[in-house]
Coordinates of C-alpha atoms in Angstrom, one line a residue:
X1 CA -14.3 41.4 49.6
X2 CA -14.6 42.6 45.7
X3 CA -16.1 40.1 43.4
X4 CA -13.2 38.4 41.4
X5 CA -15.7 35.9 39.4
X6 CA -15.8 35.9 36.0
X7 CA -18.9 37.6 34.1
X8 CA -20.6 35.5 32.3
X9 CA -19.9 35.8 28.7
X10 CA -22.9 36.2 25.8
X11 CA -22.9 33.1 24.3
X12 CA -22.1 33.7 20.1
X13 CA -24.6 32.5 17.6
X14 CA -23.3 29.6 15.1
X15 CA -23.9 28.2 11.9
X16 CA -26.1 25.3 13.4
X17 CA -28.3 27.9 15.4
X18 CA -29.2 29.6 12.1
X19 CA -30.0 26.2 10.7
X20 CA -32.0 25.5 13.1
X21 CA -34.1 29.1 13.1
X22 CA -33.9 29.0 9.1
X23 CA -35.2 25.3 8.9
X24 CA -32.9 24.3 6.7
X25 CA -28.8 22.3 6.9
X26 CA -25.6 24.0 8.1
X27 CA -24.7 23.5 4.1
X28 CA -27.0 25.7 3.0
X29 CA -26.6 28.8 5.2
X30 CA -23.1 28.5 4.5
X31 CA -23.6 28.8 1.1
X32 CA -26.4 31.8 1.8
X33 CA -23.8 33.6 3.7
X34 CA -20.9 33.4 1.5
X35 CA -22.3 33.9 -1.3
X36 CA -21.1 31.0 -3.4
X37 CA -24.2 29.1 -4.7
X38 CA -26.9 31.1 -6.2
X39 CA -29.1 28.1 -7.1
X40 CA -30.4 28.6 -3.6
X41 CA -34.0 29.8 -3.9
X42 CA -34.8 33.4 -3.3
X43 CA -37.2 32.7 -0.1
X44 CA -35.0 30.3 1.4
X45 CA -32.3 33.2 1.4
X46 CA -34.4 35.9 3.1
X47 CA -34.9 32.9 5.5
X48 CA -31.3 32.3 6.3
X49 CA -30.6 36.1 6.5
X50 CA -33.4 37.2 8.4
X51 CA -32.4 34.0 11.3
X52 CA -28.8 35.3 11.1
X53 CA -29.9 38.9 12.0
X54 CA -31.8 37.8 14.4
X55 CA -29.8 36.2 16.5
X56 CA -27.1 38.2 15.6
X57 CA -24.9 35.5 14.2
X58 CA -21.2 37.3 12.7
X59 CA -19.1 34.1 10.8
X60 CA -15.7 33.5 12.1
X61 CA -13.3 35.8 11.1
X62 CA -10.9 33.2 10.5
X63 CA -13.2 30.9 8.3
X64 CA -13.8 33.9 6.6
X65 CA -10.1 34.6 5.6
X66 CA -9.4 31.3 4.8
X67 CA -12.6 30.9 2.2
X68 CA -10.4 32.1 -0.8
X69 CA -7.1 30.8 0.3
X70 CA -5.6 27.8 0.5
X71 CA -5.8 25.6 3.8
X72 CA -3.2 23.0 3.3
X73 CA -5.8 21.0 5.2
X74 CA -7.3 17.4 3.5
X75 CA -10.0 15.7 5.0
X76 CA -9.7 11.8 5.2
X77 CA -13.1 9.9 5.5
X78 CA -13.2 6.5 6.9
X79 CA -16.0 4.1 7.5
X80 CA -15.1 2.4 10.8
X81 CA -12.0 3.6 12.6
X82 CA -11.9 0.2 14.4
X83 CA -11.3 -1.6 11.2
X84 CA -7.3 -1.6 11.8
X85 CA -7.2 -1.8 7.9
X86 CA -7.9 1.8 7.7
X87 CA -5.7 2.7 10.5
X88 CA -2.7 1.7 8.4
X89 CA -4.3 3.7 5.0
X90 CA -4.9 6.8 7.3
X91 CA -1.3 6.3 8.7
X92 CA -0.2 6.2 5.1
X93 CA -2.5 9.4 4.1
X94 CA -1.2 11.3 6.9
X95 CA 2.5 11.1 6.1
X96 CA 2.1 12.2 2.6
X97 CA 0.0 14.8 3.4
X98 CA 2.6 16.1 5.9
X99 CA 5.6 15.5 3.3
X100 CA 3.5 17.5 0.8
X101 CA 3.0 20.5 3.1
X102 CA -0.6 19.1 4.0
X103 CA -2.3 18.8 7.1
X104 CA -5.0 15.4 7.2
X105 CA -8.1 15.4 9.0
X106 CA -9.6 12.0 10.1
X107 CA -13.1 11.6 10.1
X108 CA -15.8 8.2 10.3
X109 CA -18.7 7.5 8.7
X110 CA -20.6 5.4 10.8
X111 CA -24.1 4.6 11.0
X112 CA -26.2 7.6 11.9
X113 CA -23.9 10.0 11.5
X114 CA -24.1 13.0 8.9
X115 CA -21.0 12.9 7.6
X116 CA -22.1 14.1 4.3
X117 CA -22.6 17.4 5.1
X118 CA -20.3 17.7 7.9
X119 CA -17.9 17.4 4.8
X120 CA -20.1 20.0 3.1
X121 CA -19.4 21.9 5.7
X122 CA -15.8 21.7 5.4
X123 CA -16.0 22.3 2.4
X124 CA -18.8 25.9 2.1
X125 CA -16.8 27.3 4.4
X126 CA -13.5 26.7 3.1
X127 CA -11.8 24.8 5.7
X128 CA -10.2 22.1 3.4
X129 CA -8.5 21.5 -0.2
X130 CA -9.6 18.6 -0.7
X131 CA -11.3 15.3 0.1
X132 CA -10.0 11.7 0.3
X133 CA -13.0 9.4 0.4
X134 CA -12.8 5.7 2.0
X135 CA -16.5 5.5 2.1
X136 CA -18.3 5.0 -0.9
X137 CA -21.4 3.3 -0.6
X138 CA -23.7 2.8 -3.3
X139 CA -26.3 5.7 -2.7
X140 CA -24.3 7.0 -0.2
X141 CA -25.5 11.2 -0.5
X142 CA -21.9 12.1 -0.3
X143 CA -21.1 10.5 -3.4
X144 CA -23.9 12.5 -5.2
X145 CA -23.2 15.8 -2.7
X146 CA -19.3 16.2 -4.2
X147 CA -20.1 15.2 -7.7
X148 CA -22.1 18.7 -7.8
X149 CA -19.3 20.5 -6.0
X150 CA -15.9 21.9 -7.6
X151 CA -13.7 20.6 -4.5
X152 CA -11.2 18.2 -5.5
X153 CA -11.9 14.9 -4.3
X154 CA -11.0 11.0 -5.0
X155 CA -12.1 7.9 -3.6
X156 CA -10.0 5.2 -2.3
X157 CA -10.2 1.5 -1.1
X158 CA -14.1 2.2 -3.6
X159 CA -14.9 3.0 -6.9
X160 CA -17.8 5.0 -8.3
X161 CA -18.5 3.5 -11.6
X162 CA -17.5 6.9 -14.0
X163 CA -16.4 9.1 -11.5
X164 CA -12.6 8.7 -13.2
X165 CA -11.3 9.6 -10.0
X166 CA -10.9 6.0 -8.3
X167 CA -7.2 5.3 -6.2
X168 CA -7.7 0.7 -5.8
X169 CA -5.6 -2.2 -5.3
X170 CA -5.7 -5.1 -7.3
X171 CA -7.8 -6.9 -4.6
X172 CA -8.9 -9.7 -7.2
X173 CA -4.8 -10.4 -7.5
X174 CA -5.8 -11.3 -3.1
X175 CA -8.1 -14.0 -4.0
X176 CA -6.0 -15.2 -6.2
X177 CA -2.9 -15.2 -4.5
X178 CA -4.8 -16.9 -1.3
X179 CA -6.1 -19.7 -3.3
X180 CA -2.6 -20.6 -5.4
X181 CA -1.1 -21.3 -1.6
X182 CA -4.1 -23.1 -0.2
X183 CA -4.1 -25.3 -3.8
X184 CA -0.9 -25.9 -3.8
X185 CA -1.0 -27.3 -0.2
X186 CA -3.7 -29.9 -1.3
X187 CA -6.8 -28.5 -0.5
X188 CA -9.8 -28.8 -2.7
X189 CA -12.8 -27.5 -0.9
X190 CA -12.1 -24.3 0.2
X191 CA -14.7 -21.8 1.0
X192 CA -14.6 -17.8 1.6
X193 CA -15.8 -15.6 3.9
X194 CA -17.0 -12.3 2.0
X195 CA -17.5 -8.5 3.0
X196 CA -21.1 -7.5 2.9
X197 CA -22.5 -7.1 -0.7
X198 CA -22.4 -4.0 -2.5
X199 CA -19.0 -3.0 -1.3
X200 CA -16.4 -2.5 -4.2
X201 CA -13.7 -4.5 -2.8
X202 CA -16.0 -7.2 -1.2
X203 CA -17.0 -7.4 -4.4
X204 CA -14.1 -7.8 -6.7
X205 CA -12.6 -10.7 -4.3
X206 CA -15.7 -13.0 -4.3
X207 CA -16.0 -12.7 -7.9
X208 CA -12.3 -13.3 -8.4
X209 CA -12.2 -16.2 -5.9
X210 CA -15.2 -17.8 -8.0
X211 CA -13.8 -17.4 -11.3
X212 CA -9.9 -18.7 -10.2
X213 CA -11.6 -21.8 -8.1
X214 CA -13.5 -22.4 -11.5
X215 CA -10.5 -22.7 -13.3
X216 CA -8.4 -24.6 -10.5
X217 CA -11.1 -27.1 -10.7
X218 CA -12.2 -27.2 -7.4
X219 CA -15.3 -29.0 -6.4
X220 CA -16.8 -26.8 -3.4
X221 CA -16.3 -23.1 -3.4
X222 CA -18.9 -22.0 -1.0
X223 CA -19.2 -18.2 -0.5
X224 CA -21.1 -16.5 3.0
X225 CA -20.8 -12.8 4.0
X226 CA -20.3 -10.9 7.0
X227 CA -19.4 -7.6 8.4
X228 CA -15.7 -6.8 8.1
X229 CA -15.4 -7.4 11.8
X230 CA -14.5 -10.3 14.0
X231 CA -18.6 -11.2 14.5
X232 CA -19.1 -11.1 11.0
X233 CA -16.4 -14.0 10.8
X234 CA -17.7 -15.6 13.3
X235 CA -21.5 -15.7 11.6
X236 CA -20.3 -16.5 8.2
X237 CA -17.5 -19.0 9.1
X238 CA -20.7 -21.2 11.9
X239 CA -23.2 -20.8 8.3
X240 CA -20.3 -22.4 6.3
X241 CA -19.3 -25.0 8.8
X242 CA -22.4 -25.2 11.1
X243 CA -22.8 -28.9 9.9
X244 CA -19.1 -30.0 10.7
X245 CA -19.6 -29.7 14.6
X246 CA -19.0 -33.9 15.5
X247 CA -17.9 -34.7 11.7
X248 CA -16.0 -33.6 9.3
X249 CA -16.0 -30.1 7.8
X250 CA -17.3 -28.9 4.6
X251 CA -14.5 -27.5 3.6
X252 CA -10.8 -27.9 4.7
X253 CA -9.7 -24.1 4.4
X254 CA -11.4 -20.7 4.6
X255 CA -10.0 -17.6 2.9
X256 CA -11.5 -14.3 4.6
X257 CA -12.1 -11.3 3.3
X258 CA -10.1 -9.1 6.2
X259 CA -7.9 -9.7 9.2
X260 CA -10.7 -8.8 11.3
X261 CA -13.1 -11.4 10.0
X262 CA -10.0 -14.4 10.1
X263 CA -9.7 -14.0 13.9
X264 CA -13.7 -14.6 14.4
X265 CA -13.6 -17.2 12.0
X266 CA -10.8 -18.7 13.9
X267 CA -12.3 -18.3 17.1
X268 CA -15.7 -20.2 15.2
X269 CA -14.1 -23.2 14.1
X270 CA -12.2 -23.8 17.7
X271 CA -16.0 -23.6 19.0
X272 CA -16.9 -26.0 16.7
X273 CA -14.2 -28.6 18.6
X274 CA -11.8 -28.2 15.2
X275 CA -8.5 -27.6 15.1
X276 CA -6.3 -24.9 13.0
X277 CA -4.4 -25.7 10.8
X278 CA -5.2 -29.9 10.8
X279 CA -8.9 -29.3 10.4
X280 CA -9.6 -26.3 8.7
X281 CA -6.7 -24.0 7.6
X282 CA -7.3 -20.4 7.6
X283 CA -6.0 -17.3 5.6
X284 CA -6.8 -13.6 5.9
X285 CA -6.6 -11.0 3.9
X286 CA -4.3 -7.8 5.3
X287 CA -1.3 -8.3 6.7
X288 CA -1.1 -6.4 10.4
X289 CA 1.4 -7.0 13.2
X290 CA -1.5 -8.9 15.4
X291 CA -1.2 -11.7 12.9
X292 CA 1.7 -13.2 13.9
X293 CA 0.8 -13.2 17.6
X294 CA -2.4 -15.2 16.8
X295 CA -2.3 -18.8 18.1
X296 CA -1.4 -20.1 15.3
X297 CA 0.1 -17.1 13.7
X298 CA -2.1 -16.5 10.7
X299 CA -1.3 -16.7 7.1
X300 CA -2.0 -13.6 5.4
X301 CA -2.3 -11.8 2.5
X302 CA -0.3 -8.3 2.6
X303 CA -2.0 -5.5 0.6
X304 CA -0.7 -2.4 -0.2
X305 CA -3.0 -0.4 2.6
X306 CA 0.1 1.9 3.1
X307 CA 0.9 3.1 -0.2
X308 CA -2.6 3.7 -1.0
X309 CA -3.0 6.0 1.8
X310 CA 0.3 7.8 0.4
X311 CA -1.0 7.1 -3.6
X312 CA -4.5 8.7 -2.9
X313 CA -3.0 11.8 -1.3
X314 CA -0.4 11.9 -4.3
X315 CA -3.5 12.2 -6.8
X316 CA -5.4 14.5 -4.8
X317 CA -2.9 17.2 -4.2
X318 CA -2.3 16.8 -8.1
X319 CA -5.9 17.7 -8.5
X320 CA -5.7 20.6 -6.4
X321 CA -2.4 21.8 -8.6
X322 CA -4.4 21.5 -11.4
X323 CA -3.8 18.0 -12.9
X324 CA -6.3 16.2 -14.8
X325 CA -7.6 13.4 -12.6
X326 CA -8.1 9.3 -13.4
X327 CA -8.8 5.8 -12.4
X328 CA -5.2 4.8 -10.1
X329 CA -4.1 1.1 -9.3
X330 CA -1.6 1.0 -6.5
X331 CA 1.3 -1.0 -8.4
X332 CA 2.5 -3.0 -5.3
X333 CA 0.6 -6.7 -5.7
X334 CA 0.0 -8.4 -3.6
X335 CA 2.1 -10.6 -1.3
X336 CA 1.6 -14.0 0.7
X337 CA 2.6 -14.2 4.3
X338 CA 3.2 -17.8 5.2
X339 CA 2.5 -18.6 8.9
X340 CA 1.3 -21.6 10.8
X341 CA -2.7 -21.5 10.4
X342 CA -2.6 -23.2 7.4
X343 CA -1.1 -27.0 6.4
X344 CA -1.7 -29.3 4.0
X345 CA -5.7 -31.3 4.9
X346 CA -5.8 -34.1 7.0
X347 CA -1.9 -33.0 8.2
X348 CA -1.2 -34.4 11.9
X349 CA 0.1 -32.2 14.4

């Protein structure tokens, strides 16, 4: 019988094997090969073009074409995809993106990852417009790799201090909003459960809670942080009320800094033989449908996680069309959502 199997095919060079041969990031032999950045020094060119040759490495015909022409592609970086918070700005991102004529990539930026110049990437060889960036550490190397680059960019849900190019919520509005409701229910020792420090948001709602539980008056305040996951409420919420466990609590409401974080926190105090709402009422910040299938349903804060998905691509497809770019607040404030986890203290079931 003939052979009918399939010869093998010669397997095509990429970016990464010239990288690799060159010494040097995918970023760079991009920009080598295109032509685009000339601050590239001289040696380190021959480098890159003698490893291309080499392995006889031809760039994608279609990247090519698409290097000077728009993509109507934006890229959307997240920094944890299983934080449901960014679900619903991605959601929000997405269908803007498509109303405008834009296609929106999804990408996380979790530990270990290089998703710094994976963006470059994107970016050398012309495969988006522009980026939407959830993930704005402080020193993160993407911050520092855009500034130097011409493609449009903003950053949402962070600000970089002077970038002029920020798309927030009023998240100090949250705090406050959280502690008129838990003040006006009685309570006067009412701690928070922060994000980790460092984190724009995370920030701004700690420092807001402080100042308004100054002026309310309130005797205890206590602030401890945790990851923006249901662990993180659980740690922070056992350090606030690790003494309460056979006597009373600390405090007699908690006020967390994301969904996530109020459903550990919940699960913390149960362990701690306490009861929710009578003991300890809780409130979390985001409103997502999984709050009001809690047991108790949990009182919320709703932020505008929507319509800054939909505000952030609004401003970055501005920048692309040429307009000059600047700090955005999503006007929507926020909103309470009053369910059963919290009561007035010392209220019988």
């Amino acid at each position: 019988m003939p052979d009918l199997s399939v010869p093998a095919q010669p397997v095509r060079a990429k970016l990464v094997d010239v990288a690799q041969a060159a010494g040097v990031s995918k970023a760079t032999v991009s920009k080598v090969l295109n032509g685009r950045d000339m601050s590239v020094r001289e040696e380190t060119r021959q480098r890159v073009h003698e490893a291309a040759r080499t392995l006889g490495y031809r760039p994608h015909s279609g990247a090519r074409a698409l290097a000077g022409a728009s993509t109507h592609a934006l890229a959307l970086l997240v920094p944890a995809l299983a934080n449901p918070t960014y679900v619903t700005i991605a959601r929000g991102a997405y269908q803007r993106a498509r109303e405008l004529g834009y296609l929106s990539l999804l990408a996380e930026d979790f530990d270990g990852q290089e998703a710094d110049e994976s963006f470059s990437e994107l970016v050398q060889e012309g495969r988006v417009d522009g980026l939407l960036i959830a993930s704005a550490r402080p020193g993160h190397s993407l911050v520092d790799t855009v500034s130097r680059s011409s493609i449009p960019h903003v950053f949402l849900n962070r600000s970089v201090e002077g970038s002029g190019r920020n798309v927030t919520m009023d998240v100090a509005r949250s705090s406050v909003t959280a502690l008129d409701h838990l003040h006006g229910l009685g309570h006067r020792a009412i701690g928070h459960i922060a994000g980790p420090p460092g984190i724009t948001p995370s920030d701004a709602r700690t420092e807001a809670f402080l100042r308004h539980a100054g002026r309310l008056g309130l005797h205890a305040a206590p602030v401890a942080s945790g990851d923006f996951t249901e662990d993180g409420g659980v740690s922070a919420t056992l350090r606030l009320l690790g003494a309460a466990k056979g006597g009373p609590p600390p405090v007699t409401a908690l006020y967390t800094s994301s969904l996530a974080q109020a459903i550990g926190a919940m699960g913390a105090i149960r362990s701690l033989g306490l009861r929710i709402p009578e003991d300890v009422s809780v409130v979390g910040n985001d409103d997502l449908p999984v709050a009001g299938h809690l047991c108790p349903p949990l009182t919320t804060v709703a932020m505008p996680l929507y319509d800054l998905g939909t505000t952030a691509v609004d401003a970055l497809v501005a920048a692309i069309q040429g307009t000059p770019m600047g700090d955005i607040v999503v006007p929507t404030e926020p909103r309470l959502v009053s369910r059963g986890s919290t009561t007035a203290p010392g209220a019988t079931p």
